[in-house]
Short mmCIF file of C-alpha atoms and ligand atoms in Angstrom, two decimals:
data_model
loop_
_atom_site.label_atom_id
_atom_site.label_comp_id
_atom_site.label_asym_id
_atom_site.label_seq_id
_atom_site.Cartn_x
_atom_site.Cartn_y
_atom_site.Cartn_z
CA MET A 120 213.18 -39.82 253.85
CA SER A 121 212.44 -36.15 253.62
CA ASP A 122 210.06 -34.41 251.24
CA THR A 123 211.77 -31.66 249.34
CA THR A 124 209.72 -29.34 247.18
CA GLU A 125 211.36 -30.90 244.14
CA ASP A 126 210.37 -34.44 245.21
CA ALA A 127 206.80 -33.29 245.66
CA ALA A 128 206.70 -31.73 242.21
CA THR A 129 208.13 -34.67 240.29
CA ALA A 130 206.90 -37.76 242.16
CA GLY A 131 203.90 -39.72 240.90
CA ASP A 132 200.43 -39.02 242.26
CA GLY A 133 200.32 -42.14 244.42
CA THR A 134 203.68 -41.35 245.97
CA ARG A 135 202.69 -37.77 246.63
CA ALA A 136 199.34 -38.81 248.10
CA VAL A 137 200.77 -41.30 250.59
CA ARG A 138 203.43 -38.82 251.73
CA ALA A 139 201.40 -35.61 251.49
CA GLY A 140 201.83 -33.32 254.46
CA LEU A 141 203.86 -35.73 256.59
CA PRO A 142 206.19 -34.10 259.09
CA GLU A 143 209.89 -34.93 259.30
CA PRO A 144 210.17 -38.35 260.99
CA VAL A 145 210.78 -38.24 264.73
CA LYS A 146 212.15 -41.32 266.45
CA HIS A 147 209.43 -43.27 268.29
CA GLU A 148 206.71 -40.93 267.02
CA PRO A 149 203.98 -42.01 264.56
CA THR A 150 204.37 -41.18 260.88
CA LEU A 151 201.18 -39.17 260.93
CA PRO A 152 200.74 -37.70 264.41
CA GLY A 153 197.29 -38.18 265.92
CA PRO A 154 194.70 -35.44 266.28
CA VAL A 155 195.57 -32.63 268.68
CA PHE A 156 192.52 -31.88 270.80
CA ALA A 157 193.05 -28.42 272.19
CA ALA A 158 190.81 -25.40 272.67
CA HIS A 159 193.84 -23.43 273.82
CA PHE A 160 197.60 -23.92 274.00
CA HIS A 161 200.11 -23.03 276.72
CA LEU A 162 200.82 -19.38 276.19
CA PRO A 163 203.02 -17.83 278.84
CA GLY A 164 203.87 -14.17 278.26
CA GLU A 165 203.75 -12.65 274.78
CA VAL A 166 201.06 -13.53 272.25
CA THR A 167 203.37 -15.07 269.65
CA GLY A 168 203.87 -18.45 268.00
CA PRO A 169 201.87 -20.69 265.70
CA TYR A 170 199.31 -22.08 268.15
CA LEU A 171 197.49 -19.75 270.51
CA TYR A 172 193.80 -20.54 270.43
CA GLY A 173 191.95 -23.48 268.86
CA ARG A 174 189.70 -21.42 266.58
CA ASP A 175 192.73 -19.80 264.93
CA ASP A 176 195.02 -22.75 264.33
CA ASN A 177 195.71 -26.33 265.24
CA PRO A 178 198.72 -28.60 264.48
CA THR A 179 196.44 -31.25 262.94
CA TRP A 180 195.07 -28.65 260.50
CA THR A 181 198.59 -27.54 259.69
CA LEU A 182 199.59 -31.00 258.46
CA LEU A 183 196.34 -31.44 256.53
CA GLU A 184 196.67 -28.00 254.95
CA ARG A 185 200.19 -28.85 253.89
CA ALA A 186 198.98 -32.14 252.38
CA ILE A 187 196.19 -30.50 250.38
CA GLY A 188 198.52 -27.72 249.23
CA GLU A 189 201.06 -30.28 247.98
CA LEU A 190 198.36 -31.93 245.87
CA GLU A 191 196.66 -28.76 244.61
CA ALA A 192 199.91 -27.01 243.65
CA PRO A 193 202.87 -29.40 243.78
CA GLY A 194 206.18 -27.65 244.12
CA HIS A 195 204.62 -24.26 244.87
CA GLU A 196 205.48 -23.38 248.43
CA ASP A 197 203.99 -19.90 248.05
CA VAL A 198 200.40 -21.21 248.01
CA GLU A 199 198.43 -21.30 251.22
CA THR A 200 195.68 -23.72 252.18
CA LEU A 201 193.05 -23.21 254.87
CA VAL A 202 190.70 -25.96 256.01
CA PHE A 203 187.08 -25.42 257.00
CA ALA A 204 184.22 -27.26 258.65
CA SER A 205 182.56 -28.02 255.29
CA GLY A 206 182.69 -27.23 251.62
CA MET A 207 180.05 -24.55 252.10
CA ALA A 208 182.12 -22.94 254.86
CA ALA A 209 185.05 -22.75 252.43
CA ILE A 210 182.91 -21.39 249.57
CA SER A 211 181.33 -18.77 251.80
CA ALA A 212 184.73 -17.79 253.19
CA VAL A 213 186.00 -16.89 249.71
CA LEU A 214 182.85 -15.12 248.51
CA PHE A 215 182.09 -13.19 251.67
CA SER A 216 185.70 -12.23 252.41
CA GLN A 217 186.44 -10.98 248.88
CA LEU A 218 183.20 -9.22 247.92
CA ARG A 219 181.84 -5.88 249.13
CA ALA A 220 178.56 -4.05 248.53
CA GLY A 221 178.58 -2.71 245.00
CA ASP A 222 180.87 -5.46 243.64
CA VAL A 223 179.75 -7.76 240.84
CA ALA A 224 180.10 -11.54 241.20
CA VAL A 225 179.55 -14.07 238.43
CA LEU A 226 178.33 -17.50 239.54
CA PRO A 227 177.38 -20.56 237.49
CA SER A 228 173.63 -20.98 236.95
CA ASP A 229 174.02 -24.77 236.98
CA GLY A 230 176.30 -25.25 239.98
CA TYR A 231 175.85 -26.86 243.38
CA GLN A 232 172.28 -26.41 244.54
CA VAL A 233 173.14 -24.26 247.58
CA LEU A 234 174.62 -21.53 245.34
CA PRO A 235 171.20 -19.85 244.84
CA LEU A 236 170.99 -19.41 248.63
CA VAL A 237 174.48 -17.93 248.59
CA ARG A 238 173.38 -15.65 245.78
CA ALA A 239 170.42 -14.39 247.79
CA GLN A 240 172.69 -13.68 250.76
CA LEU A 241 175.24 -11.84 248.64
CA GLU A 242 172.46 -9.75 247.13
CA ALA A 243 171.13 -8.97 250.60
CA TYR A 244 174.59 -7.52 251.33
CA GLY A 245 174.51 -5.35 248.21
CA VAL A 246 176.58 -7.51 245.85
CA GLU A 247 175.32 -7.73 242.27
CA VAL A 248 175.21 -11.38 241.21
CA ARG A 249 175.05 -12.53 237.60
CA THR A 250 174.75 -16.14 236.53
CA ALA A 251 175.36 -18.06 233.32
CA PRO A 252 175.71 -21.75 232.50
CA THR A 253 179.04 -23.57 232.72
CA GLY A 254 178.86 -25.12 229.25
CA GLY A 255 180.02 -23.11 226.24
CA ASP A 256 182.00 -20.77 228.51
CA ALA A 257 178.79 -18.72 228.80
CA GLN A 258 180.04 -16.96 231.93
CA LEU A 259 182.31 -14.93 229.63
CA GLU A 260 179.30 -13.02 228.40
CA VAL A 261 178.42 -11.60 231.82
CA LEU A 262 181.95 -10.89 233.09
CA ASP A 263 182.08 -7.19 232.33
CA GLY A 264 183.02 -5.22 235.45
CA ALA A 265 183.08 -8.30 237.69
CA ARG A 266 185.19 -8.43 240.84
CA LEU A 267 185.00 -12.22 241.17
CA LEU A 268 184.25 -15.13 238.86
CA TRP A 269 183.11 -18.38 240.44
CA ILE A 270 183.60 -21.48 238.27
CA GLU A 271 182.35 -24.98 238.99
CA SER A 272 183.89 -27.38 236.48
CA PRO A 273 182.76 -30.11 236.03
CA SER A 274 179.43 -28.74 237.20
CA ASN A 275 177.29 -30.65 239.64
CA PRO A 276 175.05 -32.41 238.66
CA GLY A 277 175.07 -31.68 234.89
CA LEU A 278 178.80 -32.43 234.39
CA ASP A 279 179.40 -29.58 231.97
CA VAL A 280 182.97 -28.32 231.67
CA CYS A 281 184.21 -24.85 230.79
CA ASP A 282 187.58 -23.77 229.48
CA ILE A 283 189.15 -22.60 232.75
CA ARG A 284 192.26 -21.06 231.14
CA ARG A 285 190.09 -19.03 228.77
CA LEU A 286 187.77 -17.78 231.50
CA VAL A 287 190.70 -16.94 233.78
CA ALA A 288 192.40 -14.92 231.04
CA ALA A 289 189.24 -12.90 230.39
CA ALA A 290 188.51 -12.41 234.09
CA HIS A 291 192.06 -11.32 234.90
CA ALA A 292 192.09 -8.94 231.93
CA GLY A 293 189.10 -7.22 233.50
CA GLY A 294 190.62 -7.25 237.00
CA ALA A 295 188.47 -10.03 238.45
CA LEU A 296 189.61 -12.78 240.80
CA VAL A 297 188.78 -16.37 239.83
CA ALA A 298 187.78 -19.19 242.14
CA VAL A 299 187.21 -22.76 240.94
CA ASP A 300 185.13 -25.30 242.84
CA ASN A 301 187.37 -28.36 242.48
CA THR A 302 185.18 -30.74 244.47
CA LEU A 303 184.23 -33.14 241.72
CA ALA A 304 187.65 -33.41 240.11
CA THR A 305 189.76 -33.55 243.31
CA PRO A 306 193.30 -32.15 243.15
CA LEU A 307 194.42 -35.34 241.41
CA GLY A 308 191.94 -34.66 238.62
CA GLN A 309 192.46 -30.95 238.15
CA ARG A 310 194.77 -28.23 239.46
CA PRO A 311 192.94 -24.91 239.12
CA LEU A 312 195.89 -22.78 240.29
CA GLU A 313 198.04 -24.20 237.47
CA LEU A 314 195.22 -23.25 235.08
CA GLY A 315 195.56 -19.68 236.36
CA ALA A 316 192.83 -19.46 239.01
CA ASP A 317 193.41 -17.51 242.19
CA PHE A 318 191.58 -19.94 244.46
CA SER A 319 190.86 -23.64 244.34
CA VAL A 320 187.97 -24.33 246.69
CA ALA A 321 186.45 -27.69 247.47
CA SER A 322 184.25 -29.81 249.61
CA GLY A 323 186.57 -32.38 251.13
CA THR A 324 183.42 -34.23 252.16
CA LYS A 325 183.37 -35.94 248.76
CA GLN A 326 186.11 -37.93 247.03
CA LEU A 327 189.00 -36.22 248.82
CA THR A 328 188.09 -38.00 252.05
CA GLY A 329 185.99 -40.59 250.27
CA HIS A 330 184.35 -42.61 253.04
CA GLY A 331 181.12 -40.67 253.54
CA ASP A 332 181.93 -40.01 257.19
CA VAL A 333 183.62 -36.60 257.28
CA LEU A 334 182.47 -33.08 256.46
CA LEU A 335 185.33 -30.82 255.42
CA GLY A 336 186.21 -27.96 253.11
CA TYR A 337 189.30 -26.11 252.01
CA VAL A 338 190.57 -23.09 250.13
CA THR A 339 193.97 -23.06 248.41
CA GLY A 340 195.13 -19.69 247.13
CA ARG A 341 198.23 -18.04 245.75
CA ASP A 342 197.65 -14.44 246.80
CA ALA A 343 198.81 -13.76 250.36
CA GLU A 344 196.56 -10.75 250.85
CA ALA A 345 193.45 -12.49 249.55
CA MET A 346 194.22 -15.53 251.70
CA ALA A 347 194.70 -13.32 254.76
CA ALA A 348 191.11 -12.13 254.23
CA VAL A 349 189.93 -15.76 253.94
CA ARG A 350 191.77 -16.62 257.16
CA ARG A 351 190.23 -13.61 258.88
CA TRP A 352 186.79 -14.78 257.74
CA ARG A 353 187.43 -18.22 259.24
CA LYS A 354 188.34 -16.59 262.54
CA ILE A 355 185.27 -14.36 262.53
CA VAL A 356 182.77 -17.04 261.56
CA GLY A 357 184.51 -19.89 263.35
CA ALA A 358 183.59 -22.48 260.71
CA ILE A 359 186.52 -24.69 261.67
CA PRO A 360 186.97 -28.46 261.32
CA GLY A 361 187.30 -30.56 264.43
CA PRO A 362 190.78 -32.08 264.94
CA MET A 363 189.35 -35.59 264.52
CA GLU A 364 187.80 -34.71 261.15
CA ALA A 365 191.03 -33.07 260.03
CA TRP A 366 193.05 -36.11 261.03
CA LEU A 367 190.61 -38.53 259.35
CA ALA A 368 190.85 -36.43 256.20
CA HIS A 369 194.63 -36.55 256.24
CA ARG A 370 194.58 -40.29 256.82
CA SER A 371 192.18 -40.69 253.86
CA ILE A 372 194.37 -38.66 251.51
CA ALA A 373 196.97 -41.43 251.68
CA THR A 374 194.61 -43.60 249.59
CA LEU A 375 193.33 -40.81 247.34
CA GLN A 376 195.11 -41.96 244.20
CA LEU A 377 194.03 -45.60 244.74
CA ARG A 378 190.41 -44.61 245.28
CA VAL A 379 190.26 -42.03 242.53
CA ASP A 380 191.82 -44.30 239.92
CA ARG A 381 189.63 -47.23 240.85
CA GLN A 382 186.40 -45.28 241.11
CA ASN A 383 186.99 -43.18 238.00
CA ALA A 384 187.91 -46.20 235.87
CA THR A 385 184.72 -47.92 237.02
CA ALA A 386 182.72 -44.73 236.33
CA LEU A 387 183.85 -44.95 232.70
CA ARG A 388 182.77 -48.59 232.54
CA VAL A 389 179.42 -47.72 234.07
CA ALA A 390 178.93 -44.92 231.53
CA GLU A 391 179.85 -47.27 228.68
CA ALA A 392 177.33 -49.84 229.93
CA LEU A 393 174.56 -47.26 230.38
CA ARG A 394 175.01 -45.76 226.92
CA ARG A 395 174.00 -49.12 225.38
CA ARG A 396 170.61 -49.03 227.13
CA PRO A 397 167.69 -47.63 225.12
CA GLU A 398 165.85 -46.30 228.19
CA VAL A 399 168.86 -44.17 229.20
CA SER A 400 169.14 -40.69 227.71
CA GLY A 401 171.17 -37.57 228.48
CA LEU A 402 174.12 -39.66 229.63
CA ARG A 403 177.03 -37.49 230.78
CA TYR A 404 180.54 -38.45 231.82
CA PRO A 405 183.43 -36.14 230.87
CA GLY A 406 185.68 -39.18 230.39
CA LEU A 407 183.54 -40.58 227.55
CA PRO A 408 185.32 -39.62 224.30
CA ASP A 409 182.07 -38.40 222.69
CA ASP A 410 180.77 -36.51 225.73
CA PRO A 411 180.20 -32.80 224.97
CA SER A 412 182.61 -31.97 227.84
CA HIS A 413 185.37 -34.34 226.80
CA LYS A 414 187.44 -32.14 224.52
CA ILE A 415 187.94 -29.31 227.01
CA ALA A 416 188.08 -31.72 229.94
CA SER A 417 190.94 -33.62 228.30
CA GLN A 418 192.90 -30.35 227.98
CA GLN A 419 192.62 -29.35 231.62
CA MET A 420 191.77 -32.45 233.64
CA ARG A 421 194.03 -35.35 234.50
CA ARG A 422 191.16 -37.56 235.66
CA TYR A 423 187.43 -37.25 235.02
CA GLY A 424 185.73 -37.94 238.31
CA CYS A 425 183.51 -40.67 239.71
CA VAL A 426 180.13 -39.10 238.94
CA VAL A 427 177.92 -40.22 236.05
CA SER A 428 174.63 -38.48 235.25
CA PHE A 429 171.78 -39.79 233.12
CA GLU A 430 168.04 -39.69 232.65
CA LEU A 431 165.35 -42.33 232.80
CA PRO A 432 162.05 -41.66 231.04
CA THR A 433 159.90 -40.88 234.09
CA ARG A 434 160.08 -40.20 237.80
CA ALA A 435 158.37 -43.54 238.55
CA ARG A 436 160.90 -45.42 236.44
CA ALA A 437 163.78 -43.66 238.17
CA GLU A 438 162.34 -44.45 241.61
CA ARG A 439 161.82 -48.12 240.74
CA PHE A 440 165.37 -48.30 239.41
CA LEU A 441 166.85 -46.82 242.58
CA GLN A 442 164.82 -49.19 244.74
CA ALA A 443 165.93 -52.20 242.70
CA LEU A 444 169.64 -51.48 243.15
CA ARG A 445 171.41 -53.68 245.70
CA LEU A 446 174.97 -52.35 245.63
CA VAL A 447 174.11 -48.69 245.23
CA GLU A 448 172.62 -46.75 248.12
CA ASP A 449 169.94 -44.15 247.48
CA ALA A 450 171.74 -41.24 249.08
CA THR A 451 172.95 -37.78 248.26
CA SER A 452 176.58 -36.60 248.15
CA PHE A 453 179.23 -38.32 246.04
CA GLY A 454 182.80 -39.50 246.00
CA GLY A 455 182.58 -42.27 248.62
CA VAL A 456 183.93 -45.80 248.32
CA ARG A 457 180.35 -47.12 248.46
CA SER A 458 178.34 -46.29 245.36
CA THR A 459 175.37 -43.99 245.75
CA ALA A 460 172.74 -42.64 243.39
CA GLU A 461 169.77 -40.35 243.69
CA ARG A 462 166.96 -38.78 241.74
CA ARG A 463 168.24 -35.27 241.82
CA ARG A 464 164.90 -33.58 241.27
CA ARG A 465 163.67 -34.74 244.68
CA TRP A 466 165.53 -31.79 246.20
CA GLY A 467 163.79 -29.28 243.96
CA GLY A 468 166.94 -27.19 243.41
CA ASP A 469 168.50 -28.38 240.18
CA ALA A 470 166.99 -27.63 236.77
CA VAL A 471 166.87 -31.28 235.72
CA SER A 472 164.15 -33.68 234.57
CA GLU A 473 162.11 -35.85 236.97
CA GLY A 474 164.00 -38.95 235.82
CA PHE A 475 167.49 -37.39 236.17
CA ILE A 476 169.85 -39.56 238.20
CA ARG A 477 173.25 -38.61 239.55
CA MET A 478 175.32 -41.65 240.33
CA SER A 479 178.52 -41.68 242.34
CA VAL A 480 180.63 -44.70 241.48
CA GLY A 481 182.37 -46.36 244.41
CA ALA A 482 185.17 -48.88 244.81
CA GLU A 483 183.11 -52.05 244.31
CA ASP A 484 184.25 -54.51 241.65
CA PRO A 485 183.23 -52.99 238.31
CA GLU A 486 181.65 -56.24 237.07
CA ASP A 487 179.42 -56.45 240.16
CA LEU A 488 178.38 -52.84 239.88
CA VAL A 489 177.58 -52.97 236.17
CA ALA A 490 175.62 -56.20 236.67
CA ASP A 491 173.63 -54.59 239.49
CA LEU A 492 172.82 -51.55 237.36
CA LEU A 493 171.74 -53.60 234.36
CA ARG A 494 169.58 -55.88 236.52
CA ALA A 495 167.94 -52.88 238.20
CA LEU A 496 167.26 -51.32 234.79
CA ASP A 497 165.59 -54.55 233.66
CA GLU A 498 163.56 -54.92 236.84
CA SER A 499 162.39 -51.32 236.81
CA ALA A 500 161.06 -51.57 233.27
CA GLY A 501 157.69 -53.09 234.19
C1 PLP B 744 180.35 -29.09 243.90
C2 PLP B 744 180.07 -28.93 245.37
N1 PLP B 744 180.61 -27.90 246.02
C3 PLP B 744 180.38 -27.72 247.34
C4 PLP B 744 179.58 -28.57 248.07
C5 PLP B 744 179.34 -28.31 249.53
O1 PLP B 744 180.10 -29.15 250.31
P1 PLP B 744 179.73 -29.53 251.82
O2 PLP B 744 178.52 -30.41 251.76
O3 PLP B 744 180.96 -30.19 252.33
O4 PLP B 744 179.43 -28.25 252.53
C6 PLP B 744 179.03 -29.68 247.44
C7 PLP B 744 178.18 -30.62 248.19
O5 PLP B 744 177.53 -31.47 247.64
C8 PLP B 744 179.27 -29.85 246.05
O6 PLP B 744 178.73 -30.87 245.38
#
């Protein structure tokens, strides 16, 4: 079987995930070739060819980049994907390769908690940074004169959603580039390039790889010149993934649709169970029909993610609840097959209440997980 562009564009998500990025079959070779461990490659004579030095390129990255590109923009061979050592490496590569002193960048005020550090660094380099919340498309109000708009939708940890098409149209009208952090949705949940964005950027550490054992990031972009600058940044900074991580990520993508569908369906069940509890407030899950994010989410997302956020009345109650859980680990990050939850305020970064909990729903049986949550809520009441 060979993957034509047409096949990739029309096949179902599961089919595309299991076949994503696979090379043409070679007799007696594995379907997915193993990791290529090489700092340098044989290079007699001229400096030409795809693989010269291990910081610039690697055959294991090439296959992974092809896989991610097929999922982010099926059927679009003109897009380019570059993999990085982490999500932050990918985010920094876009921001620091595209922005110059004097440029204006618009970031979300409620995005991933490392963004304020990025902001400070951009400002130290002479970039003007404006922020506005994700909800209500508030970033529109500070777009004037911007060179780059950074969107995180759904936002982490508040799970607000903005109208990506609307923001892209306004940003492009003013000459700004648009990047979307697609970490929470995964490419099976949302395709930012099809919504008009110039870059889809993500932490592959989360649901894309999904086992809590790999750090990875990527940038997919449509503009060759902009992507050349991102590639150059990767070469300068050297924030590259190891071949083993890249191979593990590619291996994990084969089960992406299975994991995402299972985890996201259970996330909805968890949200439905939590909403019936009187001690739970501020419940957010974009897949809940009455969630404030649902209307826009349903117009631009194909799946709603595995993260559920909610509040318990006090810090002590939230801590007791987390301790009482048996199937849910108290840990940061999200997207893994094992459920995790944490009191987000413990990091100090997010503007959330002391009892705010971000839960990442794993691949456990939904009945077991819901029972564990309800029992822990009961036990933590005292
Ligand atoms: C939305 C979002 N973007 C980016 C990152 C950074 O990813 P990484 O930890 O792989 O650097 C995270 C990490 O939690 C995240 O939640």
